[in-house]
Amino acid sequence: KILVTGACGQVGTELLPYLRERVGVDNIIDAGPFEFLDVRDKDNLSRIIIEHGCNRVIHLATLLSVVGEKNPALTLKINNNGIQNILELAAQQKLQVMSPSTIAVFGPNAPKENTPNDAAMNPSTIYGISKVHTELLGSYYRERFNVDFRSLRLPGIIGKAKAGGGTTDYAVDIFQAAVLSGKYTCFLPADLDLPMLYMPDCLDAFWNLIQAPRKHLTRCVYNVQGMSFSPHSLSSAIQKHLPHFQLVCKPDFREAIARSWPRSVDDSFARADWGWKPKYDLQRMTQDMLKASKAFSGQ
Ligand code: VAH
């Protein structure tokens, strides 16, 4: 049985049906949209895990980069205390833990292009700092208490669910704007590439990593990406379908966050250890997202 925290977030919203299809509805325990699973409440987490007989936790509850910068103290409480509770319970209850990290753990000391899996981590956001903590604490619990901790350094995620307050959210919101108004004002500069991943590939990555035989894993934290693009190249891909679409770029404080991150990451260890192979590139993702956005807006 799998407990999913952060089940109402951007990834959780699409991960739940994906997992239900594969393991059955009764084997997914989540805090539905109407109740709130507070990951700072260790006793409640423990009660849920024991009552439902969970043997796996997919821990998604996190404040992302933009929301995090607005409230660093709360971000540390939810992100750091949350993973600490999950890992302590995992050690006690022998749970497998999958908790995503982010390419936001990389900062000025990491190469910008094809950032290696083992590059230096010196993030400039509280979100990135909290995810370095997730990675290091998860690795510690794996070595010290034999907790089966696994993590993906997620790039910007593009999907049909509402984005969750991150610096890459423009790549989600642009599609609805393109279909409804034919215009989008982007908060990042037109030429700034960022690593991205389409949701179907993201869900497959989660599933394939949690299913991978532990002996195949040479590490517990893996870079992944499906593509790398700038607002300008995304706009050109949209214009192939909507020729009159207009992108206007008005960079704001989020530019500095985005510039501290990699342009692209090297995911060769994920490919070697557990068969990672994304199916969606910029063109295919754009076509799929526009189709979904048109259907959503009744066109
Ligand atoms: C964010 N979408 O923008 C998240 C993600 C790499 C980006 O971590 O904060």
Coordinates of C-alpha atoms and ligand atoms in Angstrom, one line a residue:
K1 CA 0.0 0.0 0.0
I2 CA 1.3 3.4 -1.0
L3 CA 0.8 6.6 1.1
V4 CA 1.0 9.7 -1.1
T5 CA 1.6 13.1 0.6
G6 CA 1.0 16.3 -1.3
A7 CA -1.6 14.4 -3.3
C8 CA -3.4 17.7 -4.3
G9 CA -0.3 19.3 -5.8
Q10 CA 0.7 19.5 -9.5
V11 CA 2.4 16.1 -9.6
G12 CA 0.1 14.4 -7.0
T13 CA -3.1 15.3 -8.9
E14 CA -1.9 13.3 -11.9
L15 CA 0.1 10.7 -10.1
L16 CA -2.9 9.4 -8.1
P17 CA -4.9 8.1 -11.1
Y18 CA -1.7 6.8 -12.7
L19 CA -0.9 4.7 -9.6
R20 CA -4.5 3.6 -9.0
E21 CA -4.5 2.1 -12.5
R22 CA -1.4 0.1 -11.7
V23 CA -1.9 -1.0 -8.1
G24 CA -5.7 -0.6 -7.6
V25 CA -7.6 2.1 -5.8
D26 CA -7.6 0.4 -2.4
N27 CA -3.8 0.4 -2.4
I28 CA -3.3 4.2 -2.7
I29 CA -3.7 6.1 0.6
D30 CA -3.9 9.8 0.2
A31 CA -5.2 12.9 1.8
G32 CA -7.9 13.7 -0.6
P33 CA -8.6 17.3 -1.7
F34 CA -11.0 17.8 1.2
E35 CA -8.8 16.7 4.1
F36 CA -5.3 18.0 4.7
L37 CA -2.4 15.7 5.6
D38 CA 0.0 17.8 7.6
V39 CA 3.4 16.2 7.2
R40 CA 4.6 18.1 10.3
D41 CA 2.3 16.0 12.4
K42 CA 4.4 12.8 12.9
D43 CA 1.9 11.1 15.1
N44 CA -0.9 11.4 12.5
L45 CA 1.4 10.2 9.8
S46 CA 2.4 7.2 11.9
R47 CA -1.3 6.4 12.7
I48 CA -2.2 6.5 8.9
I49 CA 0.8 4.3 7.9
I50 CA 0.1 1.7 10.6
E51 CA -3.7 1.7 10.2
H52 CA -3.5 1.2 6.4
G53 CA -0.5 -1.1 6.5
C54 CA 1.5 1.1 4.1
N55 CA 4.9 -0.2 2.9
R56 CA 5.7 2.7 0.6
V57 CA 5.5 6.5 0.8
I58 CA 5.7 8.9 -2.1
H59 CA 6.3 12.1 -0.3
L60 CA 5.5 15.1 -2.5
A61 CA 4.3 17.7 0.0
T62 CA 6.7 20.6 -0.6
L63 CA 6.7 24.4 -0.9
L64 CA 8.3 25.2 -4.3
S65 CA 10.8 27.9 -5.2
V66 CA 8.7 31.0 -5.6
V67 CA 6.2 30.3 -2.7
G68 CA 9.3 29.3 -0.7
E69 CA 11.1 32.6 -1.1
K70 CA 8.0 34.4 0.2
N71 CA 8.1 32.4 3.5
P72 CA 11.4 30.7 4.2
A73 CA 10.6 29.7 7.8
L74 CA 7.4 27.9 6.7
T75 CA 9.3 26.2 3.8
L76 CA 11.9 24.8 6.3
K77 CA 9.1 23.5 8.6
I78 CA 7.1 21.8 5.8
N79 CA 10.0 20.7 3.6
N80 CA 12.7 19.8 6.2
N81 CA 10.5 18.6 9.0
G82 CA 8.2 16.7 6.6
I83 CA 11.0 14.5 5.1
Q84 CA 12.5 14.0 8.6
N85 CA 9.2 12.6 9.9
I86 CA 8.8 10.4 6.8
L87 CA 12.3 9.0 7.1
E88 CA 12.0 8.4 10.8
L89 CA 8.8 6.5 10.3
A90 CA 10.4 4.6 7.3
A91 CA 13.2 3.4 9.6
Q92 CA 10.7 2.3 12.2
Q93 CA 8.1 0.7 9.8
K94 CA 10.5 -0.5 7.1
L95 CA 9.0 1.7 4.3
Q96 CA 10.4 2.5 0.9
V97 CA 10.5 6.3 0.5
M98 CA 10.3 8.1 -2.9
S99 CA 10.6 11.8 -2.4
P100 CA 11.5 14.1 -5.3
S101 CA 14.4 16.5 -5.2
T102 CA 14.9 19.2 -7.9
I103 CA 17.4 20.6 -10.3
A104 CA 17.1 23.7 -8.0
V105 CA 19.7 22.0 -5.7
F106 CA 22.3 23.2 -8.2
G107 CA 23.7 26.8 -8.0
P108 CA 26.6 28.9 -9.3
N109 CA 29.2 26.2 -8.7
A110 CA 27.6 23.6 -10.9
P111 CA 28.2 23.5 -14.7
K112 CA 25.2 25.1 -16.5
E113 CA 25.0 22.7 -19.5
N114 CA 24.4 18.9 -18.9
T115 CA 24.9 19.3 -15.2
P116 CA 26.4 16.0 -13.9
N117 CA 24.5 13.9 -11.3
D118 CA 27.4 14.5 -8.8
A119 CA 27.9 18.2 -9.4
A120 CA 28.4 20.6 -6.5
M121 CA 25.1 21.7 -4.8
N122 CA 25.0 25.3 -3.6
P123 CA 21.5 26.5 -4.2
S124 CA 20.4 30.1 -3.7
T125 CA 16.7 29.4 -2.8
I126 CA 15.4 28.1 0.5
Y127 CA 13.5 25.5 -1.6
G128 CA 16.8 24.3 -3.1
I129 CA 18.5 24.3 0.3
S130 CA 15.6 22.2 1.7
K131 CA 15.9 19.7 -1.1
V132 CA 19.7 19.3 -0.5
H133 CA 18.6 18.5 3.1
T134 CA 16.1 15.9 1.6
E135 CA 18.9 14.3 -0.4
L136 CA 21.5 14.2 2.3
L137 CA 19.1 13.0 5.0
G138 CA 17.6 10.4 2.7
S139 CA 21.1 9.1 1.9
Y140 CA 22.0 9.1 5.6
Y141 CA 18.9 7.0 6.5
R142 CA 19.7 4.7 3.7
E143 CA 23.3 4.1 5.0
R144 CA 22.5 4.2 8.7
F145 CA 19.1 2.6 9.0
N146 CA 18.8 0.7 5.6
V147 CA 15.8 2.8 4.5
D148 CA 15.1 2.3 0.8
F149 CA 15.2 6.0 -0.1
R150 CA 14.9 7.0 -3.8
S151 CA 14.8 10.4 -5.3
L152 CA 14.5 12.2 -8.7
R153 CA 15.9 15.7 -9.2
L154 CA 12.8 17.0 -11.1
P155 CA 13.2 19.8 -13.7
G156 CA 10.2 22.0 -14.5
I157 CA 7.2 19.8 -14.8
I158 CA 4.5 20.5 -17.5
G159 CA 1.2 18.9 -17.2
K160 CA -2.6 19.5 -17.2
A161 CA -2.8 20.1 -13.4
K162 CA -2.3 23.6 -12.0
A163 CA 1.3 24.5 -11.4
G164 CA 2.3 24.8 -7.7
G165 CA 4.1 28.1 -7.3
G166 CA 7.4 27.5 -9.0
T167 CA 9.8 29.4 -11.3
T168 CA 8.9 27.1 -14.3
D169 CA 5.2 27.6 -14.0
Y170 CA 5.2 29.8 -17.1
A171 CA 5.6 26.6 -19.2
V172 CA 2.3 25.4 -17.8
D173 CA 0.2 28.6 -17.9
I174 CA 1.3 29.5 -21.4
F175 CA -0.9 26.9 -23.0
Q176 CA -4.2 28.0 -21.6
A177 CA -3.3 31.6 -22.4
A178 CA -2.4 30.6 -26.0
V179 CA -5.8 28.9 -26.5
L180 CA -7.9 31.5 -24.7
S181 CA -6.3 34.8 -25.6
G182 CA -3.5 34.1 -28.1
K183 CA -1.1 36.0 -26.0
Y184 CA 1.1 35.3 -22.9
T185 CA 3.3 37.6 -20.8
C186 CA 6.2 35.6 -19.4
F187 CA 8.1 36.4 -16.2
L188 CA 11.4 35.0 -17.6
P189 CA 13.6 36.3 -20.4
A190 CA 12.9 34.9 -23.9
D191 CA 16.3 33.2 -24.3
L192 CA 16.6 31.5 -20.9
D193 CA 16.8 27.7 -21.3
L194 CA 15.6 25.5 -18.5
P195 CA 15.4 21.7 -18.1
M196 CA 11.8 20.5 -18.4
L197 CA 9.8 17.2 -18.3
Y198 CA 6.3 16.4 -19.5
M199 CA 4.0 14.9 -16.9
P200 CA 3.5 11.4 -18.6
D201 CA 7.3 11.0 -18.6
C202 CA 7.5 12.3 -15.0
L203 CA 4.9 9.7 -13.9
D204 CA 6.8 6.9 -15.7
A205 CA 10.0 8.0 -14.1
F206 CA 8.4 7.8 -10.6
W207 CA 7.0 4.4 -11.3
N208 CA 10.1 2.9 -13.0
L209 CA 12.4 4.1 -10.2
I210 CA 10.2 2.8 -7.3
Q211 CA 9.9 -0.6 -9.2
A212 CA 13.6 -0.9 -10.0
P213 CA 15.5 -3.7 -8.2
R214 CA 17.5 -2.0 -5.4
K215 CA 20.7 -3.9 -6.5
H216 CA 20.5 -2.0 -9.9
L217 CA 20.7 1.4 -8.2
T218 CA 24.2 2.8 -8.0
R219 CA 22.9 5.9 -6.1
C220 CA 19.6 7.1 -4.5
V221 CA 19.3 10.5 -6.3
Y222 CA 18.9 10.8 -10.0
N223 CA 18.9 13.7 -12.5
V224 CA 16.2 13.4 -15.1
Q225 CA 15.0 15.7 -17.9
G226 CA 12.8 15.3 -21.0
M227 CA 13.9 18.4 -22.8
S228 CA 15.5 21.9 -22.4
F229 CA 13.9 25.0 -23.8
S230 CA 13.5 28.7 -23.5
P231 CA 10.3 30.8 -23.5
H232 CA 11.1 31.8 -27.1
S233 CA 11.5 28.2 -28.3
L234 CA 8.3 27.2 -26.6
S235 CA 6.5 30.1 -28.2
S236 CA 7.8 29.0 -31.7
A237 CA 6.6 25.5 -31.0
I238 CA 3.1 26.9 -30.1
Q239 CA 3.1 29.1 -33.2
K240 CA 3.4 26.0 -35.4
H241 CA -0.2 25.3 -34.3
L242 CA -1.4 28.8 -33.5
P243 CA 0.4 31.1 -35.9
H244 CA -0.9 34.3 -34.3
F245 CA 0.3 33.4 -30.8
Q246 CA 2.2 36.3 -29.2
L247 CA 4.8 36.0 -26.4
V248 CA 5.7 39.1 -24.4
C249 CA 8.6 38.7 -21.9
K250 CA 8.6 40.9 -18.8
P251 CA 11.2 39.4 -16.5
D252 CA 10.7 39.8 -12.8
F253 CA 12.5 38.6 -9.6
R254 CA 12.1 35.0 -10.8
E255 CA 14.8 35.6 -13.5
A256 CA 17.5 35.5 -10.8
I257 CA 16.2 32.2 -9.5
A258 CA 16.1 30.7 -13.0
R259 CA 19.5 31.9 -13.9
S260 CA 21.0 30.2 -10.8
W261 CA 19.7 26.8 -12.2
P262 CA 21.1 24.5 -14.9
R263 CA 20.2 25.0 -18.6
S264 CA 20.2 21.2 -19.0
V265 CA 21.1 18.2 -16.9
D266 CA 22.9 14.9 -17.6
D267 CA 20.6 12.0 -16.8
S268 CA 22.9 9.2 -18.0
F269 CA 22.9 7.4 -14.6
A270 CA 19.1 7.2 -14.6
R271 CA 19.3 5.7 -18.2
A272 CA 21.9 3.2 -17.2
D273 CA 20.6 2.1 -13.8
W274 CA 16.8 1.9 -14.3
G275 CA 16.1 2.4 -18.0
W276 CA 15.0 6.0 -18.0
K277 CA 14.0 7.1 -21.5
P278 CA 11.7 10.1 -22.0
K279 CA 9.1 9.8 -24.8
Y280 CA 8.2 13.5 -25.1
D281 CA 10.2 16.3 -26.7
L282 CA 9.2 20.0 -27.1
Q283 CA 7.2 19.4 -30.3
R284 CA 5.3 16.4 -29.1
M285 CA 4.6 17.9 -25.6
T286 CA 3.4 21.1 -27.2
Q287 CA 1.0 19.3 -29.5
D288 CA -0.4 17.3 -26.6
M289 CA -0.8 20.2 -24.3
L290 CA -2.5 22.4 -26.9
K291 CA -4.9 19.6 -27.6
A292 CA -5.7 19.2 -23.9
S293 CA -6.0 23.0 -23.4
K294 CA -8.4 23.3 -26.4
A295 CA -10.6 20.5 -25.0
F296 CA -10.5 22.1 -21.5
S297 CA -11.7 25.4 -22.9
G298 CA -14.4 23.7 -25.0
Q299 CA -12.8 24.5 -28.4
Ligands
VAH1 C1 9.9 25.2 -9.3 N1 8.6 23.6 -10.6 O1 9.9 25.9 -10.3 C2 9.6 23.7 -9.5 C3 10.8 22.9 -9.9 C4 13.1 22.9 -11.2 C5 11.7 23.6 -10.9 O2 11.6 22.6 -8.8 O3 10.2 25.6 -8.2

